[in-house]
Short mmCIF file of C-alpha atoms in Angstrom, two decimals:
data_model
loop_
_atom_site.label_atom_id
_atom_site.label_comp_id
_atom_site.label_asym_id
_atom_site.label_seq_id
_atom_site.Cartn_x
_atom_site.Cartn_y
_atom_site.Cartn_z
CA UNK A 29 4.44 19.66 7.61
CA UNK A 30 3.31 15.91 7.46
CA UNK A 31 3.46 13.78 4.13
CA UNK A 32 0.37 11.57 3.32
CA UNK A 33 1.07 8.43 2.74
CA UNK A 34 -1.71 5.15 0.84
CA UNK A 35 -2.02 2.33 2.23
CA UNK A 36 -3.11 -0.51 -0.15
CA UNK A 37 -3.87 -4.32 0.52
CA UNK A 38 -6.49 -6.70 0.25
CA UNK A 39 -8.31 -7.53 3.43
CA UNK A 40 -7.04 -11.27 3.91
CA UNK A 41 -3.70 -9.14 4.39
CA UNK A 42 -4.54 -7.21 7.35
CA UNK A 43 -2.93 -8.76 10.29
CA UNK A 44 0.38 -8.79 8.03
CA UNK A 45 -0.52 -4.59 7.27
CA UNK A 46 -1.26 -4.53 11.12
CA UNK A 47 2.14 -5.77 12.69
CA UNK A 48 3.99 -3.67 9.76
CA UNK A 49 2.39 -0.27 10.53
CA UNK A 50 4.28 0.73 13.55
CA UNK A 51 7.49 0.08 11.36
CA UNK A 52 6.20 2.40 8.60
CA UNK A 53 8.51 5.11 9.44
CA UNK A 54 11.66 2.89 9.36
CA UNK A 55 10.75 1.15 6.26
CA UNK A 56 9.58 4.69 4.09
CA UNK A 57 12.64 6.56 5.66
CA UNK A 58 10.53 9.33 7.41
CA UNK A 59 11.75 8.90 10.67
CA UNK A 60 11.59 12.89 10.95
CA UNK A 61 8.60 13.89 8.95
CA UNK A 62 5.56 12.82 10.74
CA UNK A 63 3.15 11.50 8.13
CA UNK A 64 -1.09 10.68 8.55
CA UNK A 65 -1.81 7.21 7.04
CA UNK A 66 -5.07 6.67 4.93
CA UNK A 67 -6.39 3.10 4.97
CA UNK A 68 -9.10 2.78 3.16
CA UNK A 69 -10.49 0.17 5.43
CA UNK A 70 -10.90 2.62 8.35
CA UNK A 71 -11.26 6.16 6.28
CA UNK A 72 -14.19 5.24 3.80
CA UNK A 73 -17.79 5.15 4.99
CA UNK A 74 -20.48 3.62 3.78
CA UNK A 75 -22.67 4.63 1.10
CA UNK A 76 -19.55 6.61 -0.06
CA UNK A 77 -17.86 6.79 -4.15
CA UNK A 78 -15.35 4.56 -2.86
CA UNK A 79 -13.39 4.84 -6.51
CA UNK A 80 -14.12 8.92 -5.76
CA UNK A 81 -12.63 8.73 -1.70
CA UNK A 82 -9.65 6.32 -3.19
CA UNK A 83 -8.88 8.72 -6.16
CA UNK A 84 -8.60 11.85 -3.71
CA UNK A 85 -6.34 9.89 -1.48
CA UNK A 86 -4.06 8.84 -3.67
CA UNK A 87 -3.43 12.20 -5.61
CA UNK A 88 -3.03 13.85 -2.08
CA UNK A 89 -0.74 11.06 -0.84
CA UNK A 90 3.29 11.14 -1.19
CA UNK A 91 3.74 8.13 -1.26
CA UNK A 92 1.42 4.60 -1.66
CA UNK A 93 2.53 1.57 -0.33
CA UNK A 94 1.33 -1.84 -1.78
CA UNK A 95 1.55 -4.45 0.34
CA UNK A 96 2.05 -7.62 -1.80
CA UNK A 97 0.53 -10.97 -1.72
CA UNK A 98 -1.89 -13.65 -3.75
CA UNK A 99 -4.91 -11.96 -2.01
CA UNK A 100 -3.68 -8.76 -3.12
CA UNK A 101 -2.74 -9.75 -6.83
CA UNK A 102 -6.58 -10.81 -7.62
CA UNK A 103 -8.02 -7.76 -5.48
CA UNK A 104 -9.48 -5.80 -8.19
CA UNK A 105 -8.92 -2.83 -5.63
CA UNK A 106 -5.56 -2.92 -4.79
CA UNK A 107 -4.80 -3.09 -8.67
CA UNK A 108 -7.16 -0.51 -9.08
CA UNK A 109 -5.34 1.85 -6.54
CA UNK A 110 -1.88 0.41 -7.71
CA UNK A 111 -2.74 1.49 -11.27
CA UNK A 112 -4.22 5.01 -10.35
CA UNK A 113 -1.09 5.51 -8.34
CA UNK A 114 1.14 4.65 -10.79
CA UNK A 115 -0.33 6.84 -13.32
CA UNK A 116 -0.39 9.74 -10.81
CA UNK A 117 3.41 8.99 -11.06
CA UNK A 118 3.68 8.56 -7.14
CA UNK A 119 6.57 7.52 -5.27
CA UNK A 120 5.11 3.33 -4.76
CA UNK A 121 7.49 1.50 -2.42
CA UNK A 122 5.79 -2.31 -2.23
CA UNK A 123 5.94 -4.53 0.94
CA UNK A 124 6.02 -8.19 0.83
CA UNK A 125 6.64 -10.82 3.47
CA UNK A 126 10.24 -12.78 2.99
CA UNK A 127 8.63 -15.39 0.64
CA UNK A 128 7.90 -16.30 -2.72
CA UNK A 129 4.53 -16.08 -2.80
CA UNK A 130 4.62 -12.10 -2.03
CA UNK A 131 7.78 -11.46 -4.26
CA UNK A 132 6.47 -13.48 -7.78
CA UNK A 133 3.13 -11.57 -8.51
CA UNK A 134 1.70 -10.01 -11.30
CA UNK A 135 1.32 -7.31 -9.56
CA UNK A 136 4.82 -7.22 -7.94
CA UNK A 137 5.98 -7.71 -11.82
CA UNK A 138 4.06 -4.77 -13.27
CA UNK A 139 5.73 -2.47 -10.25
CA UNK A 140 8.82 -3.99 -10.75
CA UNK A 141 10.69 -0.97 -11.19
CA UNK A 142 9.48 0.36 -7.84
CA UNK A 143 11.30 -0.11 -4.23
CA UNK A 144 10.46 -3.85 -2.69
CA UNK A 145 11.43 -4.19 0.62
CA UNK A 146 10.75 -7.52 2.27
CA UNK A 147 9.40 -8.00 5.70
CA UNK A 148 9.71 -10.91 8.07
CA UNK A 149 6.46 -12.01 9.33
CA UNK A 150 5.23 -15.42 10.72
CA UNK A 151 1.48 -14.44 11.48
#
């Protein structure tokens, strides 16, 4: 059986999202589950309820990961999915580059009781 699992970013973040997927497994401890990734990038279509498609996702996913950064603290999105997550009471592990700017947002504060694991990354 495979576990779901969220992705959620703002779109100035995906080359960062991009070199950290094939590490996904590592960094969410699945190495031996097999999981199917929904990006919401790639999975919704147009003309779709994205708040509908995003909704489904998350309550079917395991786990949502956040990846953090500026972009992604004033993407009305990625607080939106954050939020839903959070009140789904999913498991919401956040990934960050190793800087300052990805570890002191507001969003990174409000989830501050959730697993941040920092990434090197010099894209």
């Amino acid at each position: 059986m495979s576990e779901n699992v969220f992705l959620s970013y703002a779109p100035q973040d995906k080359d960062f999202v991009d070199a950290v997927r094939p590490k996904l497994a590592g960094l969410l401890s699945t190495r031996n589950t097999p999981f199917e990734v929904f990006d919401a990038m790639e999975h919704v279509r147009p003309g779709e309820d994205v708040r509908g498609a995003l909704k489904k996702a998350i309550n079917v996913a395991s786990t949502v990961v956040v990846f953090s950064s500026p972009a992604a603290d004033a993407s009305e999105w990625v607080n939106y999915e954050a939020g839903m997550a959070d009140a789904l009471g999913k498991r919401i592990v956040i990934i960050g580059r190793k800087d300052r700017q990805s570890e002191n947002t507001r969003l990174r504060n409000r989830l501050a009781d959730r697993n941040f694991i920092k990434v090197d990354y010099a894209g």
